[in-house]
């Protein structure tokens, strides 16, 4: 496939100061190796997680295919006790299943009441808390959530962005992550925060011709790696093996910028949502014009937005 590919840079043994002073301000994805994550990377086997994680019910995504699609919803939500989920996600073929014997599972853990509470594995899985240390590269008071990500081998999660900074901790298993810059949003065929292009390795270029212009930043994560995903960077995740990850979101902007009802870390900032609503009203007003005039004023508005709101500080 044409297009530019870049490896995500890897850094070993980075100190808190190096990260905060030098790496973080660049606001680009990077992989940190050799961070002290506690005993989880060796302890969190299928047997251990099943025993210690307990029988708490978790809501999971179940799909007959590996490529999960949030837009067409080619998966169903089901509930399983946590221990069963771990066991089933670790096997290729299931004797007990919902749709098919080779169905795929994905857990994105939630808060107690997902409409009100954010996920924090330390609260929902207290017996596992002592096994994991989060990278101390942001202020504790900025912590937002910590989320279990448990997936079947082969599972691919759709390309999407979140609005908070994020450390994706790969605890066990291998994962390939492809990231796209927020500056390339115009090539990703977005529907809300998700890209319509599911098959990013072999895209249908007749349907999505601009996709080949999107710059791809790729990395492979192994147990113990931590991927920094800056807010707004699109990411697509392919689990090459059964794997357990935990991601930690934090708020790097003043708290009032974020939508108070956001328990997932993916609702647009309140000012962005307001601006989009105003734009929708402007578009309704433009629709009152005859086609020739609507087209002309729409082009002028695009130029005005580019002139006034685009930044030259990001590539
Ligand atoms: O690792 C995964 O399964 C998905 C990670 C992700 O989407 C995130 O950290 O925001």
PDB file of C-alpha atoms and ligand atoms in Angstrom:
ATOM      1  CA  UNK A   1       0.000   0.000   0.000  1.00  0.00           C
ATOM      2  CA  UNK A   2       1.277   3.463  -0.839  1.00  0.00           C
ATOM      3  CA  UNK A   3       1.600   6.034   1.924  1.00  0.00           C
ATOM      4  CA  UNK A   4       4.142   6.982   4.489  1.00  0.00           C
ATOM      5  CA  UNK A   5       5.037   4.595   7.280  1.00  0.00           C
ATOM      6  CA  UNK A   6       7.005   5.498  10.351  1.00  0.00           C
ATOM      7  CA  UNK A   7       8.079   3.387  13.303  1.00  0.00           C
ATOM      8  CA  UNK A   8       6.912   4.701  16.674  1.00  0.00           C
ATOM      9  CA  UNK A   9      10.159   5.582  18.506  1.00  0.00           C
ATOM     10  CA  UNK A  10      11.134   3.422  21.489  1.00  0.00           C
ATOM     11  CA  UNK A  11      12.900   4.660  24.612  1.00  0.00           C
ATOM     12  CA  UNK A  12      14.417   2.532  27.308  1.00  0.00           C
ATOM     13  CA  UNK A  13      14.729   3.409  31.001  1.00  0.00           C
ATOM     14  CA  UNK A  14      13.312   6.918  30.636  1.00  0.00           C
ATOM     15  CA  UNK A  15      13.190   8.916  33.888  1.00  0.00           C
ATOM     16  CA  UNK A  16      10.182  10.918  35.045  1.00  0.00           C
ATOM     17  CA  UNK A  17      12.090  14.128  34.330  1.00  0.00           C
ATOM     18  CA  UNK A  18      13.159  13.071  30.812  1.00  0.00           C
ATOM     19  CA  UNK A  19       9.606  12.137  29.929  1.00  0.00           C
ATOM     20  CA  UNK A  20       7.954  15.239  31.341  1.00  0.00           C
ATOM     21  CA  UNK A  21      10.567  17.756  30.180  1.00  0.00           C
ATOM     22  CA  UNK A  22      11.584  16.385  26.798  1.00  0.00           C
ATOM     23  CA  UNK A  23       9.322  13.673  25.378  1.00  0.00           C
ATOM     24  CA  UNK A  24       5.820  14.576  26.524  1.00  0.00           C
ATOM     25  CA  UNK A  25       5.830  18.148  25.130  1.00  0.00           C
ATOM     26  CA  UNK A  26       6.359  16.744  21.599  1.00  0.00           C
ATOM     27  CA  UNK A  27       2.879  15.208  21.783  1.00  0.00           C
ATOM     28  CA  UNK A  28       3.793  12.273  19.583  1.00  0.00           C
ATOM     29  CA  UNK A  29       3.291   8.573  20.292  1.00  0.00           C
ATOM     30  CA  UNK A  30       6.239   6.693  21.732  1.00  0.00           C
ATOM     31  CA  UNK A  31       6.944   3.364  23.384  1.00  0.00           C
ATOM     32  CA  UNK A  32       8.552   3.245  26.814  1.00  0.00           C
ATOM     33  CA  UNK A  33      10.500   0.112  27.707  1.00  0.00           C
ATOM     34  CA  UNK A  34      11.791  -0.982  31.074  1.00  0.00           C
ATOM     35  CA  UNK A  35       9.266   0.963  33.177  1.00  0.00           C
ATOM     36  CA  UNK A  36       8.604  -0.535  36.622  1.00  0.00           C
ATOM     37  CA  UNK A  37       5.073  -1.910  36.222  1.00  0.00           C
ATOM     38  CA  UNK A  38       5.128  -4.215  39.249  1.00  0.00           C
ATOM     39  CA  UNK A  39       4.714  -7.979  39.167  1.00  0.00           C
ATOM     40  CA  UNK A  40       1.755  -8.023  36.740  1.00  0.00           C
ATOM     41  CA  UNK A  41       3.825  -8.825  33.628  1.00  0.00           C
ATOM     42  CA  UNK A  42       4.916 -12.153  35.097  1.00  0.00           C
ATOM     43  CA  UNK A  43       1.998 -12.840  37.451  1.00  0.00           C
ATOM     44  CA  UNK A  44      -1.049 -12.233  35.267  1.00  0.00           C
ATOM     45  CA  UNK A  45      -1.425 -15.653  33.694  1.00  0.00           C
ATOM     46  CA  UNK A  46      -4.818 -17.006  32.688  1.00  0.00           C
ATOM     47  CA  UNK A  47      -4.977 -19.175  35.838  1.00  0.00           C
ATOM     48  CA  UNK A  48      -3.935 -16.379  38.185  1.00  0.00           C
ATOM     49  CA  UNK A  49      -6.321 -13.816  36.686  1.00  0.00           C
ATOM     50  CA  UNK A  50      -9.186 -16.322  36.786  1.00  0.00           C
ATOM     51  CA  UNK A  51      -8.554 -17.090  40.447  1.00  0.00           C
ATOM     52  CA  UNK A  52      -7.673 -13.645  41.788  1.00  0.00           C
ATOM     53  CA  UNK A  53      -9.714 -11.503  39.380  1.00  0.00           C
ATOM     54  CA  UNK A  54     -12.783 -13.349  40.605  1.00  0.00           C
ATOM     55  CA  UNK A  55     -16.253 -14.020  39.275  1.00  0.00           C
ATOM     56  CA  UNK A  56     -17.426 -10.415  38.970  1.00  0.00           C
ATOM     57  CA  UNK A  57     -19.716  -9.984  35.938  1.00  0.00           C
ATOM     58  CA  UNK A  58     -18.170  -8.007  33.103  1.00  0.00           C
ATOM     59  CA  UNK A  59     -19.766  -6.676  29.930  1.00  0.00           C
ATOM     60  CA  UNK A  60     -17.905  -7.805  26.832  1.00  0.00           C
ATOM     61  CA  UNK A  61     -17.945  -7.423  23.064  1.00  0.00           C
ATOM     62  CA  UNK A  62     -18.431 -10.748  21.236  1.00  0.00           C
ATOM     63  CA  UNK A  63     -17.931 -11.020  17.458  1.00  0.00           C
ATOM     64  CA  UNK A  64     -18.002 -13.828  14.920  1.00  0.00           C
ATOM     65  CA  UNK A  65     -15.186 -12.105  13.050  1.00  0.00           C
ATOM     66  CA  UNK A  66     -11.839 -10.724  14.176  1.00  0.00           C
ATOM     67  CA  UNK A  67     -12.280  -7.251  12.715  1.00  0.00           C
ATOM     68  CA  UNK A  68     -14.671  -5.462  15.057  1.00  0.00           C
ATOM     69  CA  UNK A  69     -16.666  -2.633  13.551  1.00  0.00           C
ATOM     70  CA  UNK A  70     -18.323  -0.108  15.824  1.00  0.00           C
ATOM     71  CA  UNK A  71     -20.095   1.669  12.964  1.00  0.00           C
ATOM     72  CA  UNK A  72     -21.979  -1.345  11.558  1.00  0.00           C
ATOM     73  CA  UNK A  73     -21.918  -3.022  15.024  1.00  0.00           C
ATOM     74  CA  UNK A  74     -20.829  -6.465  13.857  1.00  0.00           C
ATOM     75  CA  UNK A  75     -20.605  -7.608  17.468  1.00  0.00           C
ATOM     76  CA  UNK A  76     -22.971  -8.140  20.373  1.00  0.00           C
ATOM     77  CA  UNK A  77     -22.652  -7.188  24.023  1.00  0.00           C
ATOM     78  CA  UNK A  78     -22.813 -10.057  26.488  1.00  0.00           C
ATOM     79  CA  UNK A  79     -21.935 -10.585  30.126  1.00  0.00           C
ATOM     80  CA  UNK A  80     -19.646 -13.213  31.590  1.00  0.00           C
ATOM     81  CA  UNK A  81     -18.002 -13.682  34.959  1.00  0.00           C
ATOM     82  CA  UNK A  82     -14.457 -12.220  34.732  1.00  0.00           C
ATOM     83  CA  UNK A  83     -12.783 -15.631  35.214  1.00  0.00           C
ATOM     84  CA  UNK A  84     -14.801 -17.157  32.348  1.00  0.00           C
ATOM     85  CA  UNK A  85     -14.034 -14.218  30.088  1.00  0.00           C
ATOM     86  CA  UNK A  86     -10.298 -14.621  30.683  1.00  0.00           C
ATOM     87  CA  UNK A  87     -10.456 -18.353  29.997  1.00  0.00           C
ATOM     88  CA  UNK A  88     -12.543 -18.002  26.856  1.00  0.00           C
ATOM     89  CA  UNK A  89     -10.489 -15.115  25.454  1.00  0.00           C
ATOM     90  CA  UNK A  90      -7.355 -17.229  25.852  1.00  0.00           C
ATOM     91  CA  UNK A  91      -8.712 -20.135  23.762  1.00  0.00           C
ATOM     92  CA  UNK A  92      -8.998 -20.281  19.953  1.00  0.00           C
ATOM     93  CA  UNK A  93     -12.025 -22.633  19.934  1.00  0.00           C
ATOM     94  CA  UNK A  94     -14.745 -22.650  22.548  1.00  0.00           C
ATOM     95  CA  UNK A  95     -16.941 -25.436  23.834  1.00  0.00           C
ATOM     96  CA  UNK A  96     -19.256 -22.867  25.390  1.00  0.00           C
ATOM     97  CA  UNK A  97     -20.019 -19.867  23.178  1.00  0.00           C
ATOM     98  CA  UNK A  98     -22.646 -17.238  22.242  1.00  0.00           C
ATOM     99  CA  UNK A  99     -22.425 -17.099  18.419  1.00  0.00           C
ATOM    100  CA  UNK A 100     -19.818 -19.530  17.110  1.00  0.00           C
ATOM    101  CA  UNK A 101     -17.089 -21.801  18.398  1.00  0.00           C
ATOM    102  CA  UNK A 102     -14.353 -19.474  17.150  1.00  0.00           C
ATOM    103  CA  UNK A 103     -15.972 -16.211  18.298  1.00  0.00           C
ATOM    104  CA  UNK A 104     -13.723 -13.403  19.531  1.00  0.00           C
ATOM    105  CA  UNK A 105     -13.953 -11.576  22.839  1.00  0.00           C
ATOM    106  CA  UNK A 106     -12.995  -8.093  23.869  1.00  0.00           C
ATOM    107  CA  UNK A 107     -13.205  -6.597  27.325  1.00  0.00           C
ATOM    108  CA  UNK A 108     -13.036  -2.867  27.885  1.00  0.00           C
ATOM    109  CA  UNK A 109     -13.730  -2.724  31.601  1.00  0.00           C
ATOM    110  CA  UNK A 110     -16.250  -0.223  32.933  1.00  0.00           C
ATOM    111  CA  UNK A 111     -17.026   1.564  36.184  1.00  0.00           C
ATOM    112  CA  UNK A 112     -19.609   0.158  38.633  1.00  0.00           C
ATOM    113  CA  UNK A 113     -22.368   2.170  36.977  1.00  0.00           C
ATOM    114  CA  UNK A 114     -20.925   2.984  33.533  1.00  0.00           C
ATOM    115  CA  UNK A 115     -23.264   5.956  33.105  1.00  0.00           C
ATOM    116  CA  UNK A 116     -21.852   7.633  36.201  1.00  0.00           C
ATOM    117  CA  UNK A 117     -18.620   5.918  37.220  1.00  0.00           C
ATOM    118  CA  UNK A 118     -15.308   5.720  35.419  1.00  0.00           C
ATOM    119  CA  UNK A 119     -13.363   2.469  35.219  1.00  0.00           C
ATOM    120  CA  UNK A 120     -10.579   2.048  37.738  1.00  0.00           C
ATOM    121  CA  UNK A 121      -9.206  -1.457  37.914  1.00  0.00           C
ATOM    122  CA  UNK A 122      -7.941  -0.688  41.427  1.00  0.00           C
ATOM    123  CA  UNK A 123     -11.571  -0.328  42.542  1.00  0.00           C
ATOM    124  CA  UNK A 124     -13.217  -3.000  40.398  1.00  0.00           C
ATOM    125  CA  UNK A 125     -10.438  -5.592  40.859  1.00  0.00           C
ATOM    126  CA  UNK A 126      -8.916  -4.687  44.255  1.00  0.00           C
ATOM    127  CA  UNK A 127      -7.105  -8.005  44.614  1.00  0.00           C
ATOM    128  CA  UNK A 128      -5.080  -7.245  41.487  1.00  0.00           C
ATOM    129  CA  UNK A 129      -4.215  -3.706  42.519  1.00  0.00           C
ATOM    130  CA  UNK A 130      -0.996  -4.638  44.288  1.00  0.00           C
ATOM    131  CA  UNK A 131       0.388  -6.298  41.139  1.00  0.00           C
ATOM    132  CA  UNK A 132       0.468  -3.237  38.897  1.00  0.00           C
ATOM    133  CA  UNK A 133       2.162   0.140  39.120  1.00  0.00           C
ATOM    134  CA  UNK A 134       1.131   2.892  36.750  1.00  0.00           C
ATOM    135  CA  UNK A 135       3.923   4.996  35.208  1.00  0.00           C
ATOM    136  CA  UNK A 136       4.439   8.030  37.466  1.00  0.00           C
ATOM    137  CA  UNK A 137       4.730  10.374  34.527  1.00  0.00           C
ATOM    138  CA  UNK A 138       1.710  12.548  35.251  1.00  0.00           C
ATOM    139  CA  UNK A 139       0.275  14.091  38.421  1.00  0.00           C
ATOM    140  CA  UNK A 140      -1.847  11.683  40.475  1.00  0.00           C
ATOM    141  CA  UNK A 141      -4.590  14.337  40.741  1.00  0.00           C
ATOM    142  CA  UNK A 142      -4.887  14.301  36.930  1.00  0.00           C
ATOM    143  CA  UNK A 143      -5.648  10.554  36.864  1.00  0.00           C
ATOM    144  CA  UNK A 144      -8.955   9.824  35.143  1.00  0.00           C
ATOM    145  CA  UNK A 145      -9.380   6.069  34.661  1.00  0.00           C
ATOM    146  CA  UNK A 146      -7.659   2.720  34.358  1.00  0.00           C
ATOM    147  CA  UNK A 147      -9.220   0.222  32.016  1.00  0.00           C
ATOM    148  CA  UNK A 148      -8.705  -3.498  31.462  1.00  0.00           C
ATOM    149  CA  UNK A 149      -8.289  -4.425  27.780  1.00  0.00           C
ATOM    150  CA  UNK A 150      -8.480  -8.169  27.322  1.00  0.00           C
ATOM    151  CA  UNK A 151      -8.691  -9.619  23.841  1.00  0.00           C
ATOM    152  CA  UNK A 152      -8.813 -12.870  21.935  1.00  0.00           C
ATOM    153  CA  UNK A 153      -5.955 -13.680  19.575  1.00  0.00           C
ATOM    154  CA  UNK A 154      -6.383 -11.938  16.221  1.00  0.00           C
ATOM    155  CA  UNK A 155      -8.900  -9.389  17.444  1.00  0.00           C
ATOM    156  CA  UNK A 156      -8.722  -5.999  15.752  1.00  0.00           C
ATOM    157  CA  UNK A 157     -10.203  -2.905  17.344  1.00  0.00           C
ATOM    158  CA  UNK A 158     -11.479  -0.176  15.025  1.00  0.00           C
ATOM    159  CA  UNK A 159      -9.496   3.024  14.499  1.00  0.00           C
ATOM    160  CA  UNK A 160     -10.647   5.734  16.908  1.00  0.00           C
ATOM    161  CA  UNK A 161      -9.420   8.644  18.984  1.00  0.00           C
ATOM    162  CA  UNK A 162      -9.852   9.520  22.642  1.00  0.00           C
ATOM    163  CA  UNK A 163      -9.763  13.027  24.085  1.00  0.00           C
ATOM    164  CA  UNK A 164      -7.376  12.334  26.972  1.00  0.00           C
ATOM    165  CA  UNK A 165      -3.713  11.438  27.126  1.00  0.00           C
ATOM    166  CA  UNK A 166      -3.224   7.737  27.573  1.00  0.00           C
ATOM    167  CA  UNK A 167      -0.629   5.158  28.593  1.00  0.00           C
ATOM    168  CA  UNK A 168      -1.457   1.785  27.080  1.00  0.00           C
ATOM    169  CA  UNK A 169       0.326  -0.761  29.252  1.00  0.00           C
ATOM    170  CA  UNK A 170       0.823  -4.117  27.561  1.00  0.00           C
ATOM    171  CA  UNK A 171       0.854  -6.518  30.476  1.00  0.00           C
ATOM    172  CA  UNK A 172       0.925  -9.835  28.591  1.00  0.00           C
ATOM    173  CA  UNK A 173       0.723 -10.892  24.938  1.00  0.00           C
ATOM    174  CA  UNK A 174       1.694  -9.132  21.737  1.00  0.00           C
ATOM    175  CA  UNK A 175      -0.172  -6.357  20.055  1.00  0.00           C
ATOM    176  CA  UNK A 176       0.369  -4.306  16.899  1.00  0.00           C
ATOM    177  CA  UNK A 177      -0.764  -0.715  17.079  1.00  0.00           C
ATOM    178  CA  UNK A 178      -1.109   1.581  14.082  1.00  0.00           C
ATOM    179  CA  UNK A 179      -1.555   5.264  14.838  1.00  0.00           C
ATOM    180  CA  UNK A 180      -2.549   8.189  12.655  1.00  0.00           C
ATOM    181  CA  UNK A 181      -1.953  11.835  13.366  1.00  0.00           C
ATOM    182  CA  UNK A 182      -4.925  14.093  14.207  1.00  0.00           C
ATOM    183  CA  UNK A 183      -3.616  16.237  11.326  1.00  0.00           C
ATOM    184  CA  UNK A 184      -4.543  13.415   8.914  1.00  0.00           C
ATOM    185  CA  UNK A 185      -8.170  13.206  10.041  1.00  0.00           C
ATOM    186  CA  UNK A 186      -9.309  14.243   6.549  1.00  0.00           C
ATOM    187  CA  UNK A 187      -7.959  10.959   5.100  1.00  0.00           C
ATOM    188  CA  UNK A 188      -9.622   8.626   7.599  1.00  0.00           C
ATOM    189  CA  UNK A 189     -13.299   8.735   6.565  1.00  0.00           C
ATOM    190  CA  UNK A 190     -14.566   9.517  10.032  1.00  0.00           C
ATOM    191  CA  UNK A 191     -17.930   8.752  11.487  1.00  0.00           C
ATOM    192  CA  UNK A 192     -17.794  10.542  14.844  1.00  0.00           C
ATOM    193  CA  UNK A 193     -14.620   9.492  16.612  1.00  0.00           C
ATOM    194  CA  UNK A 194     -14.215   6.317  14.512  1.00  0.00           C
ATOM    195  CA  UNK A 195     -12.782   5.641  11.066  1.00  0.00           C
ATOM    196  CA  UNK A 196     -14.895   3.773   8.526  1.00  0.00           C
ATOM    197  CA  UNK A 197     -11.764   2.116   7.131  1.00  0.00           C
ATOM    198  CA  UNK A 198     -11.637  -1.206   8.952  1.00  0.00           C
ATOM    199  CA  UNK A 199      -9.088  -3.084   6.947  1.00  0.00           C
ATOM    200  CA  UNK A 200      -6.195  -0.695   7.398  1.00  0.00           C
ATOM    201  CA  UNK A 201      -3.623  -3.165   6.008  1.00  0.00           C
ATOM    202  CA  UNK A 202      -5.513  -3.821   2.799  1.00  0.00           C
ATOM    203  CA  UNK A 203      -7.965  -0.945   2.421  1.00  0.00           C
ATOM    204  CA  UNK A 204     -10.553  -0.676  -0.323  1.00  0.00           C
ATOM    205  CA  UNK A 205      -8.951   2.270  -2.115  1.00  0.00           C
ATOM    206  CA  UNK A 206     -11.784   2.496  -4.652  1.00  0.00           C
ATOM    207  CA  UNK A 207     -14.067   3.311  -1.721  1.00  0.00           C
ATOM    208  CA  UNK A 208     -11.497   5.174   0.416  1.00  0.00           C
ATOM    209  CA  UNK A 209      -9.038   6.725  -2.087  1.00  0.00           C
ATOM    210  CA  UNK A 210      -7.644   9.316   0.327  1.00  0.00           C
ATOM    211  CA  UNK A 211      -6.746   6.734   2.951  1.00  0.00           C
ATOM    212  CA  UNK A 212      -3.371   6.070   1.310  1.00  0.00           C
ATOM    213  CA  UNK A 213      -2.376   9.662   2.136  1.00  0.00           C
ATOM    214  CA  UNK A 214      -2.664   9.060   5.876  1.00  0.00           C
ATOM    215  CA  UNK A 215       0.729   8.701   7.571  1.00  0.00           C
ATOM    216  CA  UNK A 216       0.955   5.460   9.556  1.00  0.00           C
ATOM    217  CA  UNK A 217       2.924   5.207  12.766  1.00  0.00           C
ATOM    218  CA  UNK A 218       3.391   1.574  13.722  1.00  0.00           C
ATOM    219  CA  UNK A 219       4.677  -0.335  16.713  1.00  0.00           C
ATOM    220  CA  UNK A 220       4.584  -3.839  18.148  1.00  0.00           C
ATOM    221  CA  UNK A 221       3.984  -4.052  21.848  1.00  0.00           C
ATOM    222  CA  UNK A 222       5.248  -6.917  23.978  1.00  0.00           C
ATOM    223  CA  UNK A 223       4.729  -7.595  27.670  1.00  0.00           C
ATOM    224  CA  UNK A 224       6.107  -4.691  29.704  1.00  0.00           C
ATOM    225  CA  UNK A 225       5.917  -2.062  26.940  1.00  0.00           C
ATOM    226  CA  UNK A 226       4.008   1.155  27.542  1.00  0.00           C
ATOM    227  CA  UNK A 227       2.668   3.091  24.570  1.00  0.00           C
ATOM    228  CA  UNK A 228       2.016   6.796  25.080  1.00  0.00           C
ATOM    229  CA  UNK A 229      -1.008   7.741  22.966  1.00  0.00           C
ATOM    230  CA  UNK A 230      -1.453  11.513  23.019  1.00  0.00           C
ATOM    231  CA  UNK A 231      -5.055  12.763  23.059  1.00  0.00           C
ATOM    232  CA  UNK A 232      -6.648  12.889  19.568  1.00  0.00           C
ATOM    233  CA  UNK A 233      -4.159  10.470  17.966  1.00  0.00           C
ATOM    234  CA  UNK A 234      -6.129   7.780  16.127  1.00  0.00           C
ATOM    235  CA  UNK A 235      -5.211   4.214  16.992  1.00  0.00           C
ATOM    236  CA  UNK A 236      -6.034   0.789  15.603  1.00  0.00           C
ATOM    237  CA  UNK A 237      -5.087  -2.210  17.696  1.00  0.00           C
ATOM    238  CA  UNK A 238      -4.477  -5.774  16.525  1.00  0.00           C
ATOM    239  CA  UNK A 239      -3.932  -8.400  19.210  1.00  0.00           C
ATOM    240  CA  UNK A 240      -1.476 -10.857  17.755  1.00  0.00           C
ATOM    241  CA  UNK A 241      -1.905 -13.154  20.748  1.00  0.00           C
ATOM    242  CA  UNK A 242      -4.307 -13.410  23.654  1.00  0.00           C
ATOM    243  CA  UNK A 243      -3.318 -10.413  25.673  1.00  0.00           C
ATOM    244  CA  UNK A 244      -4.030  -8.368  28.746  1.00  0.00           C
ATOM    245  CA  UNK A 245      -3.534  -4.636  28.700  1.00  0.00           C
ATOM    246  CA  UNK A 246      -4.417  -1.801  31.020  1.00  0.00           C
ATOM    247  CA  UNK A 247      -4.720   1.707  29.803  1.00  0.00           C
ATOM    248  CA  UNK A 248      -4.536   4.759  31.987  1.00  0.00           C
ATOM    249  CA  UNK A 249      -6.163   7.994  30.892  1.00  0.00           C
ATOM    250  CA  UNK A 250      -5.376  11.309  32.508  1.00  0.00           C
ATOM    251  CA  UNK A 251      -6.585  14.871  32.112  1.00  0.00           C
ATOM    252  CA  UNK A 252      -3.808  17.135  30.962  1.00  0.00           C
ATOM    253  CA  UNK A 253      -6.126  20.130  30.451  1.00  0.00           C
ATOM    254  CA  UNK A 254      -8.086  21.954  33.169  1.00  0.00           C
ATOM    255  CA  UNK A 255     -10.917  19.740  34.342  1.00  0.00           C
ATOM    256  CA  UNK A 256     -13.647  22.155  33.165  1.00  0.00           C
ATOM    257  CA  UNK A 257     -12.601  21.604  29.504  1.00  0.00           C
ATOM    258  CA  UNK A 258     -13.877  18.018  29.595  1.00  0.00           C
ATOM    259  CA  UNK A 259     -17.466  16.873  29.313  1.00  0.00           C
ATOM    260  CA  UNK A 260     -18.617  16.068  32.849  1.00  0.00           C
ATOM    261  CA  UNK A 261     -20.763  13.187  31.620  1.00  0.00           C
ATOM    262  CA  UNK A 262     -17.808  11.476  29.921  1.00  0.00           C
ATOM    263  CA  UNK A 263     -17.000   8.227  31.711  1.00  0.00           C
ATOM    264  CA  UNK A 264     -14.982   6.775  28.804  1.00  0.00           C
ATOM    265  CA  UNK A 265     -12.516   9.585  28.037  1.00  0.00           C
ATOM    266  CA  UNK A 266     -13.814   9.858  24.491  1.00  0.00           C
ATOM    267  CA  UNK A 267     -16.439  12.630  24.485  1.00  0.00           C
ATOM    268  CA  UNK A 268     -15.316  15.745  22.666  1.00  0.00           C
ATOM    269  CA  UNK A 269     -14.274  18.688  24.818  1.00  0.00           C
ATOM    270  CA  UNK A 270     -17.250  20.873  25.650  1.00  0.00           C
ATOM    271  CA  UNK A 271     -15.994  23.841  23.582  1.00  0.00           C
ATOM    272  CA  UNK A 272     -15.494  21.513  20.579  1.00  0.00           C
ATOM    273  CA  UNK A 273     -19.053  20.147  20.893  1.00  0.00           C
ATOM    274  CA  UNK A 274     -20.446  23.669  21.119  1.00  0.00           C
ATOM    275  CA  UNK A 275     -18.465  24.778  18.044  1.00  0.00           C
ATOM    276  CA  UNK A 276     -19.771  21.781  16.072  1.00  0.00           C
ATOM    277  CA  UNK A 277     -23.366  22.648  17.051  1.00  0.00           C
ATOM    278  CA  UNK A 278     -22.843  26.232  15.892  1.00  0.00           C
ATOM    279  CA  UNK A 279     -21.372  24.967  12.612  1.00  0.00           C
ATOM    280  CA  UNK A 280     -24.448  22.774  12.086  1.00  0.00           C
ATOM    281  CA  UNK A 281     -26.609  25.877  12.532  1.00  0.00           C
ATOM    282  CA  UNK A 282     -24.425  27.798  10.045  1.00  0.00           C
ATOM    283  CA  UNK A 283     -24.836  24.957   7.543  1.00  0.00           C
ATOM    284  CA  UNK A 284     -28.625  25.074   7.926  1.00  0.00           C
ATOM    285  CA  UNK A 285     -28.464  28.804   7.219  1.00  0.00           C
ATOM    286  CA  UNK A 286     -26.268  28.240   4.148  1.00  0.00           C
ATOM    287  CA  UNK A 287     -28.854  25.751   2.874  1.00  0.00           C
ATOM    288  CA  UNK A 288     -31.263  28.689   2.461  1.00  0.00           C
ATOM    289  CA  UNK A 289     -29.084  29.926  -0.441  1.00  0.00           C
ATOM    290  CA  UNK A 290     -29.308  28.780  -4.069  1.00  0.00           C
ATOM    291  CA  UNK A 291     -26.715  26.079  -4.881  1.00  0.00           C
ATOM    292  CA  UNK A 292     -24.264  28.374  -6.700  1.00  0.00           C
ATOM    293  CA  UNK A 293     -24.176  30.820  -3.765  1.00  0.00           C
ATOM    294  CA  UNK A 294     -24.144  28.113  -1.107  1.00  0.00           C
ATOM    295  CA  UNK A 295     -21.103  26.539  -2.752  1.00  0.00           C
ATOM    296  CA  UNK A 296     -19.287  29.900  -2.981  1.00  0.00           C
ATOM    297  CA  UNK A 297     -19.924  30.914   0.637  1.00  0.00           C
ATOM    298  CA  UNK A 298     -19.139  27.406   1.906  1.00  0.00           C
ATOM    299  CA  UNK A 299     -15.711  27.603   0.210  1.00  0.00           C
ATOM    300  CA  UNK A 300     -15.117  31.026   1.728  1.00  0.00           C
ATOM    301  CA  UNK A 301     -16.033  29.677   5.157  1.00  0.00           C
ATOM    302  CA  UNK A 302     -13.573  26.797   4.778  1.00  0.00           C
ATOM    303  CA  UNK A 303     -10.823  29.286   3.901  1.00  0.00           C
ATOM    304  CA  UNK A 304     -11.789  31.421   6.891  1.00  0.00           C
ATOM    305  CA  UNK A 305     -11.626  28.429   9.231  1.00  0.00           C
ATOM    306  CA  UNK A 306      -8.238  27.396   7.817  1.00  0.00           C
ATOM    307  CA  UNK A 307      -6.923  30.917   8.221  1.00  0.00           C
ATOM    308  CA  UNK A 308      -8.251  31.497  11.731  1.00  0.00           C
ATOM    309  CA  UNK A 309      -8.194  28.103  13.419  1.00  0.00           C
ATOM    310  CA  UNK A 310      -5.531  25.844  11.872  1.00  0.00           C
ATOM    311  CA  UNK A 311      -2.275  25.703  13.786  1.00  0.00           C
ATOM    312  CA  UNK A 312       1.176  25.744  12.262  1.00  0.00           C
ATOM    313  CA  UNK A 313       2.648  24.211  15.404  1.00  0.00           C
ATOM    314  CA  UNK A 314       1.772  20.605  14.620  1.00  0.00           C
ATOM    315  CA  UNK A 315       2.760  18.476  11.648  1.00  0.00           C
TER     316      UNK A 315
HETATM  317  O1  LIG B   1      -5.303  -2.173  23.628  1.00  0.00           O
HETATM  318  C1  LIG B   1      -6.476  -2.149  23.297  1.00  0.00           C
HETATM  319  O2  LIG B   1      -7.164  -3.160  23.256  1.00  0.00           O
HETATM  320  C2  LIG B   1      -7.137  -0.856  22.934  1.00  0.00           C
HETATM  321  C3  LIG B   1      -6.445   0.315  23.514  1.00  0.00           C
HETATM  322  C4  LIG B   1      -7.184   1.591  23.335  1.00  0.00           C
HETATM  323  O3  LIG B   1      -8.039   1.752  22.501  1.00  0.00           O
HETATM  324  C5  LIG B   1      -6.855   2.677  24.224  1.00  0.00           C
HETATM  325  O4  LIG B   1      -5.961   2.532  25.057  1.00  0.00           O
HETATM  326  O5  LIG B   1      -7.479   3.752  24.104  1.00  0.00           O
END
